[in-house]
Structures are given as C-alpha cells and as structure tokens.
Short mmCIF file of C-alpha atoms in Angstrom, two decimals:
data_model
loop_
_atom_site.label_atom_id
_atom_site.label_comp_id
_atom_site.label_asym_id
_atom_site.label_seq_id
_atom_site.Cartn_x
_atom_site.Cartn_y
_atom_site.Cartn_z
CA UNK A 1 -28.79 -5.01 -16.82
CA UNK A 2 -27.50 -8.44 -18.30
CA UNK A 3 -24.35 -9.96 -16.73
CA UNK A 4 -21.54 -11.61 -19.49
CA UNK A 5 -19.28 -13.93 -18.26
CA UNK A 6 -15.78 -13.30 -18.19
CA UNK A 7 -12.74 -15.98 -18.30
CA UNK A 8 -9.18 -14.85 -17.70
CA UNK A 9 -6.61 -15.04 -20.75
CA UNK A 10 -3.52 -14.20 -18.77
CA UNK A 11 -1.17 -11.18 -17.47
CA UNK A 12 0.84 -9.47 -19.33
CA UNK A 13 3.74 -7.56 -18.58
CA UNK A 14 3.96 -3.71 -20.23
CA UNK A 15 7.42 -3.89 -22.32
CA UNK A 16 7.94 -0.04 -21.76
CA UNK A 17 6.70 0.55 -18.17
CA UNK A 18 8.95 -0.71 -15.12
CA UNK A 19 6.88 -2.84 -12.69
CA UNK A 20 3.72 -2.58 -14.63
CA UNK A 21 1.27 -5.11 -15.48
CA UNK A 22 -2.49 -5.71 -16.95
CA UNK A 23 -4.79 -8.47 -16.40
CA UNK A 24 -6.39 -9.87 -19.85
CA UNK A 25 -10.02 -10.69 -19.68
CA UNK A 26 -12.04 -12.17 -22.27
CA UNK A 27 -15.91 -12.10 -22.97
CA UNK A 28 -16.89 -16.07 -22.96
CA UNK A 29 -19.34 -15.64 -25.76
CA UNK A 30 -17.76 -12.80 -28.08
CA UNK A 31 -14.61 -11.27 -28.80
CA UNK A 32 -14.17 -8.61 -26.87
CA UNK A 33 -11.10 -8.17 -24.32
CA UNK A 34 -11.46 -6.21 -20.76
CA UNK A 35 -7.70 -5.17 -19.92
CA UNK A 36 -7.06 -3.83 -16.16
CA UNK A 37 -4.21 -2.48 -14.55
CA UNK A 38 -2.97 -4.49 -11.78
CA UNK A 39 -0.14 -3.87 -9.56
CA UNK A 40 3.20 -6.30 -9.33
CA UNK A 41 1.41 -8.18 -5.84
CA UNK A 42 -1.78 -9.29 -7.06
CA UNK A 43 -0.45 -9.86 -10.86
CA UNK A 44 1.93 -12.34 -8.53
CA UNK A 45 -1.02 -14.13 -6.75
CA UNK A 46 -3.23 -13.68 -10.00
CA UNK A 47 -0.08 -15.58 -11.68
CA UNK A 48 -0.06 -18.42 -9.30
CA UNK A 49 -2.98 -19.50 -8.66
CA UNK A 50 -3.00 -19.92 -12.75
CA UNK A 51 -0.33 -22.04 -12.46
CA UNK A 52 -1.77 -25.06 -10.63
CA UNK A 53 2.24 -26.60 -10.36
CA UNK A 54 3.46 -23.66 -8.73
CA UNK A 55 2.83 -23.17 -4.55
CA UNK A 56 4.41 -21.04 -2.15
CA UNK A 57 5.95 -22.19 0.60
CA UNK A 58 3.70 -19.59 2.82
CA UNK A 59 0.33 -19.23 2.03
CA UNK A 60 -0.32 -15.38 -0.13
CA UNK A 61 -2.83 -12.94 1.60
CA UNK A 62 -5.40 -14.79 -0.89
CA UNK A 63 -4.27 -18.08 0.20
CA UNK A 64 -5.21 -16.85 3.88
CA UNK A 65 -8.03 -15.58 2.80
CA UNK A 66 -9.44 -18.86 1.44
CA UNK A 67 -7.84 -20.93 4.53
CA UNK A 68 -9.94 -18.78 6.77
CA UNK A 69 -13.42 -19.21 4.26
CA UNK A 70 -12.95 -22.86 4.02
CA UNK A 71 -12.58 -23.53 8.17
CA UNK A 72 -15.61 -21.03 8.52
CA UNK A 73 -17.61 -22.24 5.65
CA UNK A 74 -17.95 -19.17 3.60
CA UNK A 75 -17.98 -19.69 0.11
CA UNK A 76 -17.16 -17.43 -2.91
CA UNK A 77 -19.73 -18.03 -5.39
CA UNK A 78 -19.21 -15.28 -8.06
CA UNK A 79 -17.54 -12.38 -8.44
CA UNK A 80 -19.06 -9.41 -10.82
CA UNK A 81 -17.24 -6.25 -11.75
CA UNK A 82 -20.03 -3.75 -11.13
CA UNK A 83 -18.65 -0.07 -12.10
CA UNK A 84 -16.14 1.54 -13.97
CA UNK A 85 -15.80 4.99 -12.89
CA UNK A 86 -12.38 7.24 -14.30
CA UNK A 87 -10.82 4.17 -15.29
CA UNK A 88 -11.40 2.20 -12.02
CA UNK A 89 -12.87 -1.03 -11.87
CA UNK A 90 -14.97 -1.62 -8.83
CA UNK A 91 -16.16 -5.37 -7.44
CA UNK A 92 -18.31 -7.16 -5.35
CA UNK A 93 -17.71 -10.67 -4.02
CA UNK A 94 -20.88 -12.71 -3.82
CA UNK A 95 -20.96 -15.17 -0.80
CA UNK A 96 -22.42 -17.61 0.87
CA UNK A 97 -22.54 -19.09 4.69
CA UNK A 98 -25.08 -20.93 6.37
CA UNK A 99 -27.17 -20.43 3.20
CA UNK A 100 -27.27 -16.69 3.63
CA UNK A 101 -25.64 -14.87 1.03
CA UNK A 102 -23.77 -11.70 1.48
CA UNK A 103 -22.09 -8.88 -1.14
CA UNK A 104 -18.74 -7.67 0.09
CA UNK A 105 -16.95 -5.08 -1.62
CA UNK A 106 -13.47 -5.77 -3.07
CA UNK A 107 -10.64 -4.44 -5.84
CA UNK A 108 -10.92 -5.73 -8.55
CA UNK A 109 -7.68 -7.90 -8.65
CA UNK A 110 -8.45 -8.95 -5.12
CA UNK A 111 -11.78 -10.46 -6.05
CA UNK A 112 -9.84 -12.22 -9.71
CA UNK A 113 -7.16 -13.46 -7.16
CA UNK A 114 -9.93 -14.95 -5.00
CA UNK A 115 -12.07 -15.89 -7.92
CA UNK A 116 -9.41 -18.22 -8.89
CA UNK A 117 -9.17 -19.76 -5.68
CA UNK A 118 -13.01 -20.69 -5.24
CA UNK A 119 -13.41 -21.54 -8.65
CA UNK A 120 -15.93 -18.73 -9.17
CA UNK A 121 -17.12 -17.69 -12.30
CA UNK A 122 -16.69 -13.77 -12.89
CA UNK A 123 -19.22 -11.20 -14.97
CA UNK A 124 -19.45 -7.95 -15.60
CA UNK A 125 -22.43 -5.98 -16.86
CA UNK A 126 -22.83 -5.55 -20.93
CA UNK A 127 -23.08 -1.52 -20.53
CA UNK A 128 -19.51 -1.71 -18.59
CA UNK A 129 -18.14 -3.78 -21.51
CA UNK A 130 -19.32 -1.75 -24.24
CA UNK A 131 -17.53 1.16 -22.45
CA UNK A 132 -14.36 -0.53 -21.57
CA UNK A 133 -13.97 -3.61 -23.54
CA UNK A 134 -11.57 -3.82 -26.64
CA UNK A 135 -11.46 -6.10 -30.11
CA UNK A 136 -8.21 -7.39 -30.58
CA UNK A 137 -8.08 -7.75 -34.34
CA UNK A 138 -4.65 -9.83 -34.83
CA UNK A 139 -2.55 -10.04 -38.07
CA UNK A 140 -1.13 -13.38 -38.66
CA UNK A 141 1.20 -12.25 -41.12
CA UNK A 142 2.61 -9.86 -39.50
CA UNK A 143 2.48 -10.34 -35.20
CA UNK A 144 1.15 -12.96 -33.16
CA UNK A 145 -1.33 -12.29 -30.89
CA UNK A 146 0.66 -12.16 -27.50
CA UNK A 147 2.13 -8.95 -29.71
CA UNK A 148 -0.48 -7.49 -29.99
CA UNK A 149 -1.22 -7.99 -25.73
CA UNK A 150 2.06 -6.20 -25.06
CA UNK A 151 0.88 -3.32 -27.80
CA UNK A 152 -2.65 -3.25 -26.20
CA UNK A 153 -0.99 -3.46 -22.87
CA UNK A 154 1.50 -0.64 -23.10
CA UNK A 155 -1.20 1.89 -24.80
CA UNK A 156 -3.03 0.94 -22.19
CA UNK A 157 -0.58 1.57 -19.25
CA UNK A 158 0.54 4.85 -21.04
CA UNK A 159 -2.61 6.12 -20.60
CA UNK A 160 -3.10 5.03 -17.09
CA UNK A 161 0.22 6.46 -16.03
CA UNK A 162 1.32 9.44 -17.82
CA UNK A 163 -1.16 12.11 -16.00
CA UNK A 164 0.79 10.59 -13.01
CA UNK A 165 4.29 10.58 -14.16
CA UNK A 166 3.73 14.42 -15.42
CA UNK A 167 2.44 16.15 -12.52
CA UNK A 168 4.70 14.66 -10.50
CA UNK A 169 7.72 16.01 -12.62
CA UNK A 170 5.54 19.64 -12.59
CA UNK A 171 5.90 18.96 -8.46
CA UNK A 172 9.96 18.86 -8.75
CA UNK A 173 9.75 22.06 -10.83
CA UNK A 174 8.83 24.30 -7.45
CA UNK A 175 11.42 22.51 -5.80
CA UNK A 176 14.88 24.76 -4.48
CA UNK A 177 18.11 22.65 -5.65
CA UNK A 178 18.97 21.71 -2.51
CA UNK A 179 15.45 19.82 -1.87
CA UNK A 180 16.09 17.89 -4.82
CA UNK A 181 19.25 16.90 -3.75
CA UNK A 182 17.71 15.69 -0.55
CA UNK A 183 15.20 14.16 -2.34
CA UNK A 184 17.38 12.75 -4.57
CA UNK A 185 20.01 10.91 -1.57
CA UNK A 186 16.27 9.57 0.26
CA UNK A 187 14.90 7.85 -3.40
CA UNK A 188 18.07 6.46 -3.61
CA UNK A 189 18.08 5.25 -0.25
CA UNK A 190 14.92 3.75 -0.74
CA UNK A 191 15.57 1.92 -3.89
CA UNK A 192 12.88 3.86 -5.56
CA UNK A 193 15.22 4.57 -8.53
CA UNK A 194 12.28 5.98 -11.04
CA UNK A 195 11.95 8.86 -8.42
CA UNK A 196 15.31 9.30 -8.73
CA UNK A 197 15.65 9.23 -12.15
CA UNK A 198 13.33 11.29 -12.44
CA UNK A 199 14.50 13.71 -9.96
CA UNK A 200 18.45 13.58 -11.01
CA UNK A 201 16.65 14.93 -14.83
CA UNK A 202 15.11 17.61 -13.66
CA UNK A 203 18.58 18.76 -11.40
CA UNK A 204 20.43 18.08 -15.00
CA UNK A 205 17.98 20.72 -16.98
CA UNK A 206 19.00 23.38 -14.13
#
C-alpha cells in the first residue's frame, strides 16, 4: 500500500460543541482534507508547538517526551497513521537509536504532537484516505474557507458525539428522582456542568 504525505493545516474549534476540537490535515499532493477529533490537551500541545513564539513555562508531557529522546538519542523519524477502524485513527511512531529502528504504537494526536516536535514528516496510507478523507470545495462568494472548517468541523463532531450524548440521556431515564438529584449536587460539584445540564432536563420533563 502507498503512503501520502500529510501536512497539518491547523485546529479548529467546533462552534456548537463545548470543549471540542478537530485537527485539519491536508494531503501534500491533492486536495483532500483528513479531519480528527482531538481532545482539549493535545489540541493545546498540537497548538503550541505550531506556534514557534509561544513556550510554556513547564515543559508539556510532549515536551518531556522529546527532553527524554534527545538525552537518550532516540529519534522520531516519521509518524504514519496506519488504521481507521469505527472512526478511530490508530498510529505508529517510527524510531531510531543506535541505528536500530523501532515501531511504537501511539494515538494519533500523541504521535501529531510529537511529530511536530522532531520535525517528522507524517503519512497515511491512500486506502485510509479514500475512506476518511474529505474535499473541501469553498465558495468565495459566499464563506471563506476557515467557514467552511468550522461547518466541516461541527458535522464532523456531531457525528462523533451524538451516539454518546444519547445513550447517556437513555441512562438517566432508569434513574429514581432522587438519584438524579444526587447526581445532579456531585456534577455540580465537579464542575462537569454538561452532566448537569443534562441531568437537571431530564428532572424538568418529570
């Protein structure tokens, strides 16, 4: 199977869902976009590492990560997104010590994050990206293409997240009143106010 190179057009940030986020890839020698959902951490360290200005004033689990590589002499030489099973992207980090090279299995925003780092070019297979991959055709006239991202990006999270979302709510449904209450006062008092949004609806439909 051929390998096509991948280089990263940004992150963007879903407009309907809270805390959400998808990392943008684009196929060097076509047109075709690979969007993947990322969580708010590694969209953070993704994000950074883009921006060469910005540096924390602790080093990220990535940063670590390459701290410890560079004193031992392990290097990340390429990182190829190998499968794509039910939606999820699976990696491998290629690397190299001593001249020996070695395949370590990663997620898929771990190995971007660390791809970034070592300055490693990233690939995918062509069969993965005829499944997955997207054209973004973009009207001038009428949006710009970071428009059509956030479009792309909340379709895309929608999908991802609303088998979730709706058999969690079926969950609350077996649920006595008083549970919900007490689950209700412990979302709250974990500042996991979706859960308790969702949670104080389903108490208001009783």
């Amino acid at each position: 199977m051929s390998l096509v190179r991948l280089n990263i057009k940004g992150i963007s940030y879903s407009q309907t869902q809270n805390g959400a986020y998808a990392l943008i890839l684009n196929e060097v020698d076509g047109e075709r976009k690979l969007p993947i959902v990322i969580g708010a951490f590694e969209a953070q360290s993704i994000a950074i590492a883009l921006e060469k200005e910005i540096s924390p004033p602790r080093p990220l689990t990535h940063d670590l990560f390459k701290n410890f590589a560079d004193r031992f002499d392990i290097v990340v030489k390429q990182v190829i997104i190998h499968k794509l099973v039910d939606g999820v992207f699976y990696s491998s980090l290629i690397c190299e010590r001593d001249k020996i090279e070695e395949i370590i299995d990663a997620r898929t925003s771990d190995a971007i994050a660390l791809a970034l780092r070592f300055q490693a070019p990233i690939f995918t297979y062509k069969n993965i990206l005829d499944k997955a991959g997207i054209y973004l055709k973009v009207d001038r006239k009428k949006e710009d293409e970071s428009t059509q991202d956030s479009i792309l990006v909340d379709d895309l999270l929608a999908d991802e997240m609303e088998p979730t979302k709706t058999s969690t709510t079926e969950s609350y449904k077996t649920k006595s009143t008083e549970e919900l209450h007490n689950m209700l006062n412990e979302a709250v008092a974990n500042e996991d106010y979706e859960k308790a949004a969702n949670i104080r609806d389903e108490i208001s439909k009783r």
